[in-house]
Short mmCIF file of C-alpha atoms and ligand atoms in Angstrom, two decimals:
data_model
loop_
_atom_site.label_atom_id
_atom_site.label_comp_id
_atom_site.label_asym_id
_atom_site.label_seq_id
_atom_site.Cartn_x
_atom_site.Cartn_y
_atom_site.Cartn_z
CA MET A 298 45.94 -119.02 82.08
CA SER A 299 42.84 -117.76 81.89
CA GLU A 300 42.08 -115.69 78.92
CA LEU A 301 42.05 -111.43 79.49
CA ASN A 302 39.48 -109.91 76.88
CA LEU A 303 39.44 -106.55 78.03
CA ILE A 304 37.65 -103.53 76.43
CA LEU A 305 38.39 -99.60 77.92
CA LEU A 306 35.65 -97.71 77.90
CA GLY A 307 35.39 -93.73 78.48
CA PRO A 308 34.59 -90.43 76.96
CA PRO A 309 37.21 -89.18 74.33
CA GLY A 310 40.59 -88.07 75.57
CA ALA A 311 39.77 -90.17 79.04
CA GLY A 312 43.36 -91.49 78.60
CA LYS A 313 42.27 -94.55 77.07
CA GLY A 314 45.47 -94.23 74.59
CA THR A 315 47.53 -93.80 77.32
CA GLN A 316 46.54 -96.61 79.48
CA ALA A 317 46.45 -99.10 76.61
CA GLU A 318 49.97 -98.24 75.74
CA ARG A 319 51.01 -99.72 79.60
CA LEU A 320 48.66 -102.34 79.68
CA VAL A 321 49.88 -103.65 76.41
CA ALA A 322 53.54 -103.86 77.71
CA ASP A 323 52.37 -105.57 81.35
CA PHE A 324 49.93 -108.28 79.93
CA ASP A 325 51.58 -108.49 76.42
CA LEU A 326 48.25 -108.23 74.68
CA PRO A 327 47.66 -107.39 70.99
CA TYR A 328 45.84 -104.46 70.88
CA TYR A 329 43.14 -102.82 68.57
CA ALA A 330 41.83 -99.55 68.98
CA THR A 331 39.06 -98.77 65.98
CA GLY A 332 40.49 -95.18 65.98
CA ASP A 333 44.31 -95.96 64.89
CA ILE A 334 42.71 -98.03 62.09
CA LEU A 335 40.20 -95.87 61.12
CA ARG A 336 42.54 -93.11 60.17
CA ALA A 337 45.06 -95.50 58.87
CA ALA A 338 42.41 -96.66 56.42
CA VAL A 339 41.82 -93.13 55.82
CA LYS A 340 45.51 -92.39 55.46
CA ASP A 341 46.15 -95.54 52.76
CA GLY A 342 42.51 -94.22 50.91
CA THR A 343 41.26 -97.78 51.13
CA GLU A 344 37.55 -98.87 50.82
CA LEU A 345 36.82 -98.75 54.70
CA GLY A 346 38.77 -95.13 54.76
CA ARG A 347 36.35 -94.02 52.41
CA GLN A 348 33.31 -95.00 53.93
CA ALA A 349 34.59 -93.60 57.30
CA LYS A 350 35.98 -90.49 56.64
CA GLU A 351 32.85 -87.99 56.27
CA TYR A 352 31.45 -89.32 59.52
CA MET A 353 35.27 -89.16 61.49
CA ASP A 354 35.16 -85.36 60.06
CA ARG A 355 32.03 -84.75 61.47
CA GLY A 356 32.80 -86.10 65.06
CA ASP A 357 30.27 -88.68 64.11
CA LEU A 358 30.17 -92.64 64.58
CA VAL A 359 31.13 -94.50 61.42
CA PRO A 360 27.75 -96.92 61.24
CA ASP A 361 27.96 -100.24 62.58
CA GLU A 362 27.84 -102.18 59.72
CA VAL A 363 31.09 -100.56 58.36
CA ILE A 364 33.42 -101.14 61.81
CA CYS A 365 32.33 -104.23 63.24
CA GLY A 366 33.33 -107.15 60.65
CA VAL A 367 36.63 -105.25 60.87
CA ILE A 368 36.74 -105.72 64.77
CA MET A 369 35.29 -109.12 64.80
CA GLU A 370 37.86 -110.08 62.33
CA ARG A 371 40.58 -109.23 64.64
CA VAL A 372 39.45 -110.60 67.72
CA ASP A 373 39.08 -113.91 65.80
CA SER A 374 42.32 -114.31 64.46
CA ASP A 375 45.53 -116.34 66.20
CA GLU A 376 47.24 -113.75 67.86
CA ALA A 377 44.37 -113.01 70.25
CA ARG A 378 43.25 -116.34 71.21
CA ASP A 379 44.61 -115.73 74.61
CA GLY A 380 43.34 -112.74 74.95
CA PHE A 381 42.70 -108.68 73.64
CA LEU A 382 42.43 -105.35 74.35
CA LEU A 383 39.72 -102.91 72.70
CA ASP A 384 40.13 -98.85 72.97
CA GLY A 385 37.46 -97.15 70.95
CA PHE A 386 34.95 -100.31 70.59
CA PRO A 387 32.52 -101.02 71.35
CA ARG A 388 30.74 -97.54 70.72
CA THR A 389 26.93 -98.09 70.66
CA VAL A 390 24.74 -101.40 72.65
CA GLY A 391 24.47 -102.67 68.59
CA GLN A 392 28.23 -102.90 68.33
CA ALA A 393 28.16 -104.58 72.08
CA ASN A 394 25.51 -107.02 71.12
CA VAL A 395 27.72 -108.00 68.20
CA LEU A 396 30.82 -108.17 70.07
CA GLU A 397 28.56 -110.23 73.29
CA ARG A 398 27.65 -112.63 70.13
CA GLY A 399 30.58 -113.76 68.31
CA LEU A 400 32.26 -114.33 71.40
CA GLN A 401 29.64 -116.45 72.67
CA ALA A 402 30.15 -118.00 69.20
CA LEU A 403 33.73 -118.74 69.74
CA GLY A 404 32.89 -119.74 73.47
CA ARG A 405 34.24 -116.98 74.92
CA ARG A 406 33.25 -113.77 77.30
CA LEU A 407 34.85 -110.51 77.75
CA THR A 408 36.77 -110.73 81.09
CA ALA A 409 35.87 -106.94 82.04
CA ALA A 410 35.03 -103.37 80.91
CA LEU A 411 37.60 -100.68 82.02
CA LEU A 412 35.41 -97.45 82.68
CA LEU A 413 37.99 -93.94 82.94
CA ASP A 414 35.29 -91.73 84.33
CA VAL A 415 36.69 -88.21 83.26
CA PRO A 416 34.33 -84.80 83.49
CA ASP A 417 33.60 -83.23 80.41
CA ASP A 418 35.53 -79.87 81.51
CA GLU A 419 38.41 -82.09 81.74
CA VAL A 420 37.68 -83.73 78.49
CA VAL A 421 37.80 -80.74 76.72
CA ARG A 422 41.19 -79.71 78.21
CA ARG A 423 43.16 -82.44 77.69
CA LEU A 424 41.44 -83.29 73.46
CA SER A 425 42.42 -79.16 73.07
CA GLY A 426 46.58 -80.30 73.71
CA ARG A 427 46.44 -83.40 72.33
CA ARG A 428 49.52 -84.01 70.40
CA VAL A 429 50.20 -87.38 68.31
CA CYS A 430 53.32 -88.34 66.88
CA VAL A 431 52.99 -88.97 62.88
CA LYS A 432 54.93 -91.91 63.00
CA SER A 433 54.60 -93.82 66.04
CA GLY A 434 50.95 -92.80 67.58
CA HIS A 435 52.69 -91.96 71.26
CA LEU A 436 50.62 -89.76 72.85
CA TYR A 437 51.41 -86.04 74.46
CA HIS A 438 49.96 -83.35 75.90
CA VAL A 439 51.04 -79.90 75.39
CA GLU A 440 50.81 -79.09 79.33
CA PHE A 441 50.41 -82.10 80.81
CA ASP A 442 52.54 -84.61 79.43
CA PRO A 443 55.02 -81.94 76.98
CA PRO A 444 57.83 -83.41 75.11
CA LYS A 445 60.98 -82.50 75.64
CA HIS A 446 60.60 -80.00 72.55
CA ASP A 447 58.63 -78.71 70.98
CA ASP A 448 56.12 -80.57 68.00
CA VAL A 449 58.62 -83.36 68.26
CA CYS A 450 58.56 -86.87 69.69
CA ASP A 451 60.91 -87.74 72.36
CA GLN A 452 61.28 -91.65 70.98
CA ASP A 453 61.61 -91.49 67.95
CA GLY A 454 62.50 -87.85 66.67
CA SER A 455 58.88 -87.57 64.32
CA ARG A 456 56.77 -84.61 64.35
CA LEU A 457 54.33 -83.96 66.44
CA ILE A 458 50.59 -83.21 65.22
CA GLN A 459 47.05 -82.39 66.07
CA ARG A 460 44.23 -84.54 64.80
CA ASP A 461 41.90 -82.99 62.88
CA ASP A 462 38.75 -84.00 64.96
CA ASP A 463 40.97 -82.07 68.06
CA LYS A 464 39.25 -78.88 66.63
CA PRO A 465 36.92 -77.37 69.82
CA GLU A 466 33.69 -77.46 67.32
CA THR A 467 34.49 -81.23 66.55
CA ILE A 468 35.41 -82.12 70.37
CA ARG A 469 31.71 -81.13 71.33
CA ARG A 470 30.31 -83.02 68.78
CA ARG A 471 31.53 -86.28 70.03
CA LEU A 472 30.99 -85.43 73.59
CA ASP A 473 27.57 -85.36 72.09
CA VAL A 474 27.55 -88.26 70.79
CA TYR A 475 29.59 -90.44 73.86
CA HIS A 476 26.86 -89.53 76.01
CA GLU A 477 24.33 -89.95 73.64
CA GLN A 478 25.41 -93.65 72.15
CA THR A 479 28.25 -94.62 73.89
CA ALA A 480 27.43 -94.06 77.63
CA PRO A 481 24.59 -96.52 77.58
CA LEU A 482 27.12 -99.36 77.35
CA ILE A 483 28.13 -98.46 81.54
CA ASP A 484 24.96 -99.70 82.42
CA TYR A 485 24.81 -102.94 79.54
CA TYR A 486 28.10 -104.02 81.79
CA GLU A 487 27.01 -103.15 84.82
CA GLU A 488 24.72 -105.50 84.64
CA ARG A 489 27.04 -107.90 83.26
CA GLY A 490 29.16 -107.88 86.25
CA ILE A 491 31.80 -106.94 84.33
CA LEU A 492 32.46 -103.02 84.25
CA ARG A 493 35.05 -101.78 86.86
CA ARG A 494 35.24 -98.00 87.37
CA PHE A 495 38.72 -95.73 87.27
CA HIS A 496 38.95 -91.84 87.97
CA GLY A 497 40.30 -91.67 84.90
CA GLY A 498 41.21 -87.52 86.42
CA ARG A 499 44.04 -89.00 88.05
CA PRO A 500 47.59 -88.46 87.00
CA PRO A 501 48.27 -91.44 84.28
CA GLY A 502 50.52 -93.51 86.92
CA GLU A 503 47.75 -93.29 89.43
CA VAL A 504 45.50 -94.61 87.29
CA HIS A 505 47.46 -97.14 85.77
CA ASP A 506 47.69 -98.85 89.02
CA HIS A 507 44.93 -98.69 89.83
CA ILE A 508 44.01 -100.78 87.25
CA ARG A 509 46.47 -103.34 87.07
CA ALA A 510 45.69 -104.04 90.87
CA SER A 511 42.51 -104.48 89.91
CA LEU A 512 43.13 -106.90 86.98
CA ALA A 513 45.64 -108.88 89.01
CA THR A 514 42.95 -109.29 91.58
CA LEU A 515 40.22 -110.71 88.46
CA ARG A 516 43.32 -112.92 87.12
CA LEU A 517 42.85 -114.35 90.33
CA GLU A 518 39.30 -115.14 90.66
CA ASN A 519 39.18 -116.92 87.68
CA GLU A 520 41.83 -119.14 88.42
CA LEU A 521 40.56 -119.92 91.96
P1 ADP B 1283 41.61 -91.38 74.60
O1 ADP B 1283 42.61 -92.61 73.63
O2 ADP B 1283 40.58 -91.59 75.76
O3 ADP B 1283 41.04 -90.28 73.37
P2 ADP B 1283 44.61 -90.75 75.28
O4 ADP B 1283 45.03 -91.87 76.00
O5 ADP B 1283 44.60 -90.00 74.03
O6 ADP B 1283 42.72 -90.14 75.46
O7 ADP B 1283 44.48 -88.71 75.57
C1 ADP B 1283 43.97 -87.61 75.50
C2 ADP B 1283 44.92 -86.54 76.11
O8 ADP B 1283 45.27 -86.48 77.47
C3 ADP B 1283 46.56 -86.85 75.59
O9 ADP B 1283 47.10 -85.77 74.97
C4 ADP B 1283 47.43 -87.31 76.63
O10 ADP B 1283 48.67 -87.08 76.78
C5 ADP B 1283 46.75 -86.80 78.05
N1 ADP B 1283 45.69 -87.36 78.96
C6 ADP B 1283 45.77 -89.09 79.30
N2 ADP B 1283 45.72 -89.15 80.37
C7 ADP B 1283 46.10 -88.24 80.94
C8 ADP B 1283 45.71 -88.01 82.83
N3 ADP B 1283 45.62 -89.06 83.38
N4 ADP B 1283 46.23 -86.35 83.02
C9 ADP B 1283 46.53 -85.96 82.13
N5 ADP B 1283 46.79 -85.66 80.76
C10 ADP B 1283 46.30 -87.11 80.27
P1 ADP B 1284 38.71 -90.90 71.13
O1 ADP B 1284 39.22 -91.86 71.54
O2 ADP B 1284 39.94 -89.93 70.66
O3 ADP B 1284 37.32 -90.44 71.13
P2 ADP B 1284 38.97 -92.45 68.08
O4 ADP B 1284 40.68 -92.72 67.91
O5 ADP B 1284 38.64 -93.96 68.96
O6 ADP B 1284 38.99 -91.14 69.56
O7 ADP B 1284 38.19 -92.34 67.27
C1 ADP B 1284 38.23 -91.26 66.12
C2 ADP B 1284 36.97 -91.49 65.31
O8 ADP B 1284 36.97 -92.57 64.97
C3 ADP B 1284 35.44 -90.87 66.46
O9 ADP B 1284 35.15 -90.03 66.52
C4 ADP B 1284 34.03 -91.58 65.08
O10 ADP B 1284 34.31 -91.28 64.05
C5 ADP B 1284 35.30 -93.70 64.35
N1 ADP B 1284 35.44 -94.25 65.33
C6 ADP B 1284 36.28 -95.14 66.29
N2 ADP B 1284 35.53 -96.20 66.60
C7 ADP B 1284 33.96 -96.20 66.25
C8 ADP B 1284 33.44 -97.08 66.51
N3 ADP B 1284 33.42 -98.34 67.38
N4 ADP B 1284 32.22 -97.36 65.62
C9 ADP B 1284 31.87 -95.94 65.34
N5 ADP B 1284 32.88 -94.70 65.17
C10 ADP B 1284 34.23 -94.83 65.69
#
């Protein structure tokens, strides 16, 4: 079977984590989310966490040299030999170049860049209402996808929290950073012919159906 090397692109709050949860179940791919990796490092007080924390608190990106090695190590691991799903990486053209060259050196390339298009006002609404399970990272929204009981995870009964960077001032900063540093990747992957666009503003199940259909077609084409 052909490799499925995927990245998820889109502004903060576009639904990347929400779709990733579903795609991982569909395609049995190892999932690497740089935000999750960095938050865990901050919590565990590792060297990586120490280097990343001040940037994350401000809503800025951590420097490329801090994050690139961490991701390339995972992409080159045994479990990712048949494919992977990256969420939140690459986020700059510099990171995209590191990924492209790193894959090239392994005789591999990206299969598709999945872009979730969502307007800024919707992003603000989503991030302000996002709640996350402290234990499993399972995602909720106070309005669009509320838990059965306030602030309690449906799946494992753990507490739901609001991320520190999901506060209004930091949300604005993260959106600016997205438009300045990450949005140029849309053209980058379009030029390489691997960009796939989806209306991220649609309900989660619908977005998921579209992505799955697009990947099924892509796989067929790659196998022909
Ligand atoms: P990202 O990983 O891109 O930052 P998330 O998957 O964490 O985005 O989603 C951000 C918030 O929006 C979460 O609270 C999630 O429950 C909610 N959400 C995700 N997808 C949708 C959607 N299609 N419609 C409405 N709300 C959504
Ligand atoms: P969201 O999907 O809600 O934008 P993430 O969880 O992906 O947020 O990222 C949270 C924070 O972690 C970012 O604001 C940034 O500080 C840092 N971060 C995550 N991925 C990267 C990356 N590839 N490069 C630089 N910083 C990153």
